[in-house]
Amino acid sequence: MSPRHLDQFGRIMAGVLRHFPDKFDLEMDKQGWVEATEFIEAVKIQRRHFHFLETKHLQAVVETDPKGRYQLNNGRLRATYAHTLDLDLDLPTDQNPEHLYFACSKEDSDEYLEHGLYPGDRNMVHLSSTRLNALEAGRHIIGKPIVLLADVRAVEGAGHEIMKAGTTVYLTKDIPGEFLKKLPDST
């Protein structure tokens, strides 16, 4: 697959598996899974320039994605995070790190410290495994992000579930402000 096709295919995968499976006439179960062969056929129909698409192309994208955005298991495919769909992802909740990180604007940081983190345009709060990952994620949206540190043990102790969704991404429904602190020199 050419770099251009790979980029286009990645965008299609993200859109369909995170936001609009119905636009490709795909049935998605409550955990976000679609049949891989049906996904391939739907892409071939909707985007004719992908007439060559095979399972091996899908496997290559899933296996080489550095962020672990997708899973391919028993002939089924799904995105692991960044959904706007209401799903029950059933991701691992054990062996979480002691701390997770969240990038935000300086203006929003005080609001989050007071009121906590809640999902914005996605269904879950997305946290990063390292300060550097949070900064990298934040720079895509915010020029100079501030990084907040979440005390995972305290969050889980208060009954909030945290799930590992990708290589460096963790998800939760919300995090109360009392479990967050602003890191110095976040930029």
PDB file of C-alpha atoms in Angstrom:
ATOM      1  CA  MET A   1       0.000   0.000   0.000  1.00  0.00           C
ATOM      2  CA  SER A   2       1.384   3.406  -0.887  1.00  0.00           C
ATOM      3  CA  PRO A   3       1.912   5.968   1.897  1.00  0.00           C
ATOM      4  CA  ARG A   4      -1.010   7.977   0.489  1.00  0.00           C
ATOM      5  CA  HIS A   5      -3.324   4.934   0.496  1.00  0.00           C
ATOM      6  CA  LEU A   6      -2.137   4.003   3.980  1.00  0.00           C
ATOM      7  CA  ASP A   7      -2.993   7.472   5.285  1.00  0.00           C
ATOM      8  CA  GLN A   8      -6.418   7.405   3.613  1.00  0.00           C
ATOM      9  CA  PHE A   9      -7.128   3.905   4.881  1.00  0.00           C
ATOM     10  CA  GLY A  10      -6.143   4.897   8.421  1.00  0.00           C
ATOM     11  CA  ARG A  11      -8.568   7.803   8.299  1.00  0.00           C
ATOM     12  CA  ILE A  12     -11.344   5.528   7.052  1.00  0.00           C
ATOM     13  CA  MET A  13     -10.645   2.998   9.816  1.00  0.00           C
ATOM     14  CA  ALA A  14     -10.699   5.716  12.470  1.00  0.00           C
ATOM     15  CA  GLY A  15     -13.911   7.258  11.195  1.00  0.00           C
ATOM     16  CA  VAL A  16     -15.843   4.044  10.706  1.00  0.00           C
ATOM     17  CA  LEU A  17     -14.675   2.259  13.863  1.00  0.00           C
ATOM     18  CA  ARG A  18     -14.907   5.274  16.177  1.00  0.00           C
ATOM     19  CA  HIS A  19     -17.782   7.329  14.837  1.00  0.00           C
ATOM     20  CA  PHE A  20     -19.916   6.124  11.907  1.00  0.00           C
ATOM     21  CA  PRO A  21     -20.114   2.379  11.162  1.00  0.00           C
ATOM     22  CA  ASP A  22     -23.630   2.961   9.817  1.00  0.00           C
ATOM     23  CA  LYS A  23     -22.292   5.063   6.909  1.00  0.00           C
ATOM     24  CA  PHE A  24     -20.551   1.899   5.701  1.00  0.00           C
ATOM     25  CA  ASP A  25     -23.572  -0.324   6.495  1.00  0.00           C
ATOM     26  CA  LEU A  26     -21.668  -2.171   9.219  1.00  0.00           C
ATOM     27  CA  GLU A  27     -23.184  -3.844  12.268  1.00  0.00           C
ATOM     28  CA  MET A  28     -21.128  -3.019  15.361  1.00  0.00           C
ATOM     29  CA  ASP A  29     -21.663  -4.871  18.620  1.00  0.00           C
ATOM     30  CA  LYS A  30     -21.779  -3.172  22.033  1.00  0.00           C
ATOM     31  CA  GLN A  31     -18.027  -3.711  22.529  1.00  0.00           C
ATOM     32  CA  GLY A  32     -17.211  -1.933  19.249  1.00  0.00           C
ATOM     33  CA  TRP A  33     -16.403  -5.016  17.169  1.00  0.00           C
ATOM     34  CA  VAL A  34     -17.237  -5.430  13.475  1.00  0.00           C
ATOM     35  CA  GLU A  35     -16.522  -8.437  11.283  1.00  0.00           C
ATOM     36  CA  ALA A  36     -13.172  -7.790   9.582  1.00  0.00           C
ATOM     37  CA  THR A  37     -14.260  -9.295   6.252  1.00  0.00           C
ATOM     38  CA  GLU A  38     -17.412  -7.167   6.270  1.00  0.00           C
ATOM     39  CA  PHE A  39     -15.311  -4.087   7.028  1.00  0.00           C
ATOM     40  CA  ILE A  40     -13.003  -4.837   4.086  1.00  0.00           C
ATOM     41  CA  GLU A  41     -15.931  -5.391   1.710  1.00  0.00           C
ATOM     42  CA  ALA A  42     -17.659  -2.211   2.914  1.00  0.00           C
ATOM     43  CA  VAL A  43     -14.511  -0.153   2.293  1.00  0.00           C
ATOM     44  CA  LYS A  44     -14.163  -1.668  -1.198  1.00  0.00           C
ATOM     45  CA  ILE A  45     -17.761  -0.696  -1.991  1.00  0.00           C
ATOM     46  CA  GLN A  46     -17.654   2.792  -0.463  1.00  0.00           C
ATOM     47  CA  ARG A  47     -14.139   3.678  -1.643  1.00  0.00           C
ATOM     48  CA  ARG A  48     -13.591   1.952  -4.975  1.00  0.00           C
ATOM     49  CA  HIS A  49      -9.904   2.897  -5.136  1.00  0.00           C
ATOM     50  CA  PHE A  50      -9.421   0.339  -2.324  1.00  0.00           C
ATOM     51  CA  HIS A  51     -10.596  -2.521  -4.595  1.00  0.00           C
ATOM     52  CA  PHE A  52      -7.349  -4.385  -3.788  1.00  0.00           C
ATOM     53  CA  LEU A  53      -7.924  -4.444  -0.017  1.00  0.00           C
ATOM     54  CA  GLU A  54      -7.352  -7.772   1.751  1.00  0.00           C
ATOM     55  CA  THR A  55      -7.130  -9.023   5.327  1.00  0.00           C
ATOM     56  CA  LYS A  56      -3.331  -8.796   5.180  1.00  0.00           C
ATOM     57  CA  HIS A  57      -3.586  -5.003   4.722  1.00  0.00           C
ATOM     58  CA  LEU A  58      -5.811  -4.736   7.770  1.00  0.00           C
ATOM     59  CA  GLN A  59      -3.440  -6.916   9.803  1.00  0.00           C
ATOM     60  CA  ALA A  60      -0.463  -4.789   8.770  1.00  0.00           C
ATOM     61  CA  VAL A  61      -2.160  -1.575   9.895  1.00  0.00           C
ATOM     62  CA  VAL A  62      -3.223  -3.074  13.242  1.00  0.00           C
ATOM     63  CA  GLU A  63       0.151  -4.692  13.952  1.00  0.00           C
ATOM     64  CA  THR A  64       2.277  -1.683  12.994  1.00  0.00           C
ATOM     65  CA  ASP A  65       0.214   1.050  14.642  1.00  0.00           C
ATOM     66  CA  PRO A  66       2.527   2.436  17.358  1.00  0.00           C
ATOM     67  CA  LYS A  67      -0.359   3.700  19.499  1.00  0.00           C
ATOM     68  CA  GLY A  68      -2.347   0.456  19.597  1.00  0.00           C
ATOM     69  CA  ARG A  69      -5.451   2.153  18.213  1.00  0.00           C
ATOM     70  CA  TYR A  70      -6.985  -1.021  16.787  1.00  0.00           C
ATOM     71  CA  GLN A  71      -7.532  -4.655  17.706  1.00  0.00           C
ATOM     72  CA  LEU A  72      -8.021  -7.569  15.323  1.00  0.00           C
ATOM     73  CA  ASN A  73      -9.140 -10.729  17.107  1.00  0.00           C
ATOM     74  CA  ASN A  74     -10.905 -13.875  15.859  1.00  0.00           C
ATOM     75  CA  GLY A  75     -11.849 -12.224  12.580  1.00  0.00           C
ATOM     76  CA  ARG A  76     -13.255  -9.132  14.282  1.00  0.00           C
ATOM     77  CA  LEU A  77     -11.914  -5.575  14.252  1.00  0.00           C
ATOM     78  CA  ARG A  78     -12.374  -2.568  16.535  1.00  0.00           C
ATOM     79  CA  ALA A  79     -10.862   0.748  17.569  1.00  0.00           C
ATOM     80  CA  THR A  80      -9.656   0.790  21.172  1.00  0.00           C
ATOM     81  CA  TYR A  81     -10.275   4.460  21.979  1.00  0.00           C
ATOM     82  CA  ALA A  82     -11.456   7.918  20.806  1.00  0.00           C
ATOM     83  CA  HIS A  83     -15.051   6.820  20.206  1.00  0.00           C
ATOM     84  CA  THR A  84     -18.022   9.125  20.024  1.00  0.00           C
ATOM     85  CA  LEU A  85     -20.247   6.032  20.036  1.00  0.00           C
ATOM     86  CA  ASP A  86     -21.658   4.704  23.302  1.00  0.00           C
ATOM     87  CA  LEU A  87     -19.817   1.398  23.782  1.00  0.00           C
ATOM     88  CA  ASP A  88     -18.836  -1.018  26.538  1.00  0.00           C
ATOM     89  CA  LEU A  89     -15.246  -1.664  25.483  1.00  0.00           C
ATOM     90  CA  ASP A  90     -14.436  -4.262  28.154  1.00  0.00           C
ATOM     91  CA  LEU A  91     -10.740  -3.350  28.241  1.00  0.00           C
ATOM     92  CA  PRO A  92      -8.187  -4.413  30.887  1.00  0.00           C
ATOM     93  CA  THR A  93      -8.437  -2.601  34.227  1.00  0.00           C
ATOM     94  CA  ASP A  94      -5.606  -4.300  36.109  1.00  0.00           C
ATOM     95  CA  GLN A  95      -1.941  -3.350  36.318  1.00  0.00           C
ATOM     96  CA  ASN A  96      -2.549   0.368  35.801  1.00  0.00           C
ATOM     97  CA  PRO A  97       0.361   2.695  36.563  1.00  0.00           C
ATOM     98  CA  GLU A  98       0.428   4.803  39.728  1.00  0.00           C
ATOM     99  CA  HIS A  99      -0.050   8.031  37.795  1.00  0.00           C
ATOM    100  CA  LEU A 100      -1.590   9.078  34.493  1.00  0.00           C
ATOM    101  CA  TYR A 101      -1.407  12.406  32.688  1.00  0.00           C
ATOM    102  CA  PHE A 102      -3.800  14.763  30.936  1.00  0.00           C
ATOM    103  CA  ALA A 103      -2.902  17.750  28.750  1.00  0.00           C
ATOM    104  CA  CYS A 104      -5.085  20.836  28.661  1.00  0.00           C
ATOM    105  CA  SER A 105      -4.921  24.565  28.129  1.00  0.00           C
ATOM    106  CA  LYS A 106      -3.782  26.833  30.954  1.00  0.00           C
ATOM    107  CA  GLU A 107      -7.286  28.343  31.003  1.00  0.00           C
ATOM    108  CA  ASP A 108      -8.958  24.935  31.405  1.00  0.00           C
ATOM    109  CA  SER A 109      -6.536  23.580  34.009  1.00  0.00           C
ATOM    110  CA  ASP A 110      -8.055  25.506  36.944  1.00  0.00           C
ATOM    111  CA  GLU A 111     -11.553  24.390  35.921  1.00  0.00           C
ATOM    112  CA  TYR A 112     -10.434  20.746  35.816  1.00  0.00           C
ATOM    113  CA  LEU A 113      -8.652  20.993  39.158  1.00  0.00           C
ATOM    114  CA  GLU A 114     -11.830  22.333  40.738  1.00  0.00           C
ATOM    115  CA  HIS A 115     -14.522  20.312  38.933  1.00  0.00           C
ATOM    116  CA  GLY A 116     -12.648  17.292  37.570  1.00  0.00           C
ATOM    117  CA  LEU A 117     -12.216  15.758  34.139  1.00  0.00           C
ATOM    118  CA  TYR A 118     -15.248  14.741  32.116  1.00  0.00           C
ATOM    119  CA  PRO A 119     -15.495  13.561  28.503  1.00  0.00           C
ATOM    120  CA  GLY A 120     -15.759  16.304  25.932  1.00  0.00           C
ATOM    121  CA  ASP A 121     -16.650  15.261  22.405  1.00  0.00           C
ATOM    122  CA  ARG A 122     -15.658  11.655  23.137  1.00  0.00           C
ATOM    123  CA  ASN A 123     -17.410   9.211  25.438  1.00  0.00           C
ATOM    124  CA  MET A 124     -14.497   8.756  27.828  1.00  0.00           C
ATOM    125  CA  VAL A 125     -11.716  10.845  29.353  1.00  0.00           C
ATOM    126  CA  HIS A 126      -8.444   9.954  27.612  1.00  0.00           C
ATOM    127  CA  LEU A 127      -5.302   9.872  29.765  1.00  0.00           C
ATOM    128  CA  SER A 128      -1.674   9.274  28.817  1.00  0.00           C
ATOM    129  CA  SER A 129       0.813   6.899  30.425  1.00  0.00           C
ATOM    130  CA  THR A 130       3.601   9.501  30.550  1.00  0.00           C
ATOM    131  CA  ARG A 131       3.961  13.251  30.828  1.00  0.00           C
ATOM    132  CA  LEU A 132       5.676  13.271  27.433  1.00  0.00           C
ATOM    133  CA  ASN A 133       2.794  11.370  25.797  1.00  0.00           C
ATOM    134  CA  ALA A 134       0.325  13.829  27.299  1.00  0.00           C
ATOM    135  CA  LEU A 135       2.320  16.785  25.986  1.00  0.00           C
ATOM    136  CA  GLU A 136       2.485  15.204  22.543  1.00  0.00           C
ATOM    137  CA  ALA A 137      -1.270  14.564  22.519  1.00  0.00           C
ATOM    138  CA  GLY A 138      -2.001  18.056  23.834  1.00  0.00           C
ATOM    139  CA  ARG A 139       0.157  19.836  21.276  1.00  0.00           C
ATOM    140  CA  HIS A 140      -2.119  18.579  18.498  1.00  0.00           C
ATOM    141  CA  ILE A 141      -4.915  20.693  19.955  1.00  0.00           C
ATOM    142  CA  ILE A 142      -3.275  23.246  22.241  1.00  0.00           C
ATOM    143  CA  GLY A 143      -0.133  25.185  21.405  1.00  0.00           C
ATOM    144  CA  LYS A 144       1.463  25.026  24.854  1.00  0.00           C
ATOM    145  CA  PRO A 145      -0.433  22.551  27.016  1.00  0.00           C
ATOM    146  CA  ILE A 146      -0.401  22.263  30.783  1.00  0.00           C
ATOM    147  CA  VAL A 147      -0.140  18.713  32.138  1.00  0.00           C
ATOM    148  CA  LEU A 148      -2.273  17.446  34.994  1.00  0.00           C
ATOM    149  CA  LEU A 149      -1.223  14.417  37.030  1.00  0.00           C
ATOM    150  CA  ALA A 150      -3.913  11.936  38.100  1.00  0.00           C
ATOM    151  CA  ASP A 151      -3.381   9.810  41.210  1.00  0.00           C
ATOM    152  CA  VAL A 152      -4.565   6.463  39.829  1.00  0.00           C
ATOM    153  CA  ARG A 153      -4.633   4.611  43.160  1.00  0.00           C
ATOM    154  CA  ALA A 154      -6.827   7.309  44.719  1.00  0.00           C
ATOM    155  CA  VAL A 155      -9.107   7.414  41.659  1.00  0.00           C
ATOM    156  CA  GLU A 156      -9.555   3.637  41.684  1.00  0.00           C
ATOM    157  CA  GLY A 157      -9.936   3.643  45.470  1.00  0.00           C
ATOM    158  CA  ALA A 158     -12.874   6.024  45.070  1.00  0.00           C
ATOM    159  CA  GLY A 159     -14.556   3.522  42.743  1.00  0.00           C
ATOM    160  CA  HIS A 160     -13.632   4.926  39.339  1.00  0.00           C
ATOM    161  CA  GLU A 161     -12.628   2.363  36.726  1.00  0.00           C
ATOM    162  CA  ILE A 162      -9.589   3.033  34.524  1.00  0.00           C
ATOM    163  CA  MET A 163      -9.011   0.900  31.422  1.00  0.00           C
ATOM    164  CA  LYS A 164      -5.917   0.449  29.280  1.00  0.00           C
ATOM    165  CA  ALA A 165      -6.984   1.180  25.699  1.00  0.00           C
ATOM    166  CA  GLY A 166      -3.807   1.504  23.657  1.00  0.00           C
ATOM    167  CA  THR A 167      -0.064   1.427  24.041  1.00  0.00           C
ATOM    168  CA  THR A 168      -0.049   4.677  26.022  1.00  0.00           C
ATOM    169  CA  VAL A 169      -3.767   5.546  26.335  1.00  0.00           C
ATOM    170  CA  TYR A 170      -6.063   4.923  29.294  1.00  0.00           C
ATOM    171  CA  LEU A 171      -9.796   5.623  29.542  1.00  0.00           C
ATOM    172  CA  THR A 172     -12.164   6.492  32.365  1.00  0.00           C
ATOM    173  CA  LYS A 173     -15.628   8.000  32.650  1.00  0.00           C
ATOM    174  CA  ASP A 174     -14.416  10.888  34.821  1.00  0.00           C
ATOM    175  CA  ILE A 175     -11.843  11.931  37.414  1.00  0.00           C
ATOM    176  CA  PRO A 176     -12.799  14.189  40.323  1.00  0.00           C
ATOM    177  CA  GLY A 177     -10.622  17.282  40.688  1.00  0.00           C
ATOM    178  CA  GLU A 178      -9.402  16.208  44.128  1.00  0.00           C
ATOM    179  CA  PHE A 179      -7.295  13.491  42.453  1.00  0.00           C
ATOM    180  CA  LEU A 180      -5.569  15.871  40.039  1.00  0.00           C
ATOM    181  CA  LYS A 181      -2.617  18.203  40.400  1.00  0.00           C
ATOM    182  CA  LYS A 182      -0.903  20.552  37.992  1.00  0.00           C
ATOM    183  CA  LEU A 183       2.655  19.639  37.119  1.00  0.00           C
ATOM    184  CA  PRO A 184       5.188  22.468  37.238  1.00  0.00           C
ATOM    185  CA  ASP A 185       6.840  23.483  33.967  1.00  0.00           C
ATOM    186  CA  SER A 186       4.387  21.568  31.811  1.00  0.00           C
ATOM    187  CA  THR A 187       5.236  23.269  28.541  1.00  0.00           C
TER     188      THR A 187
END
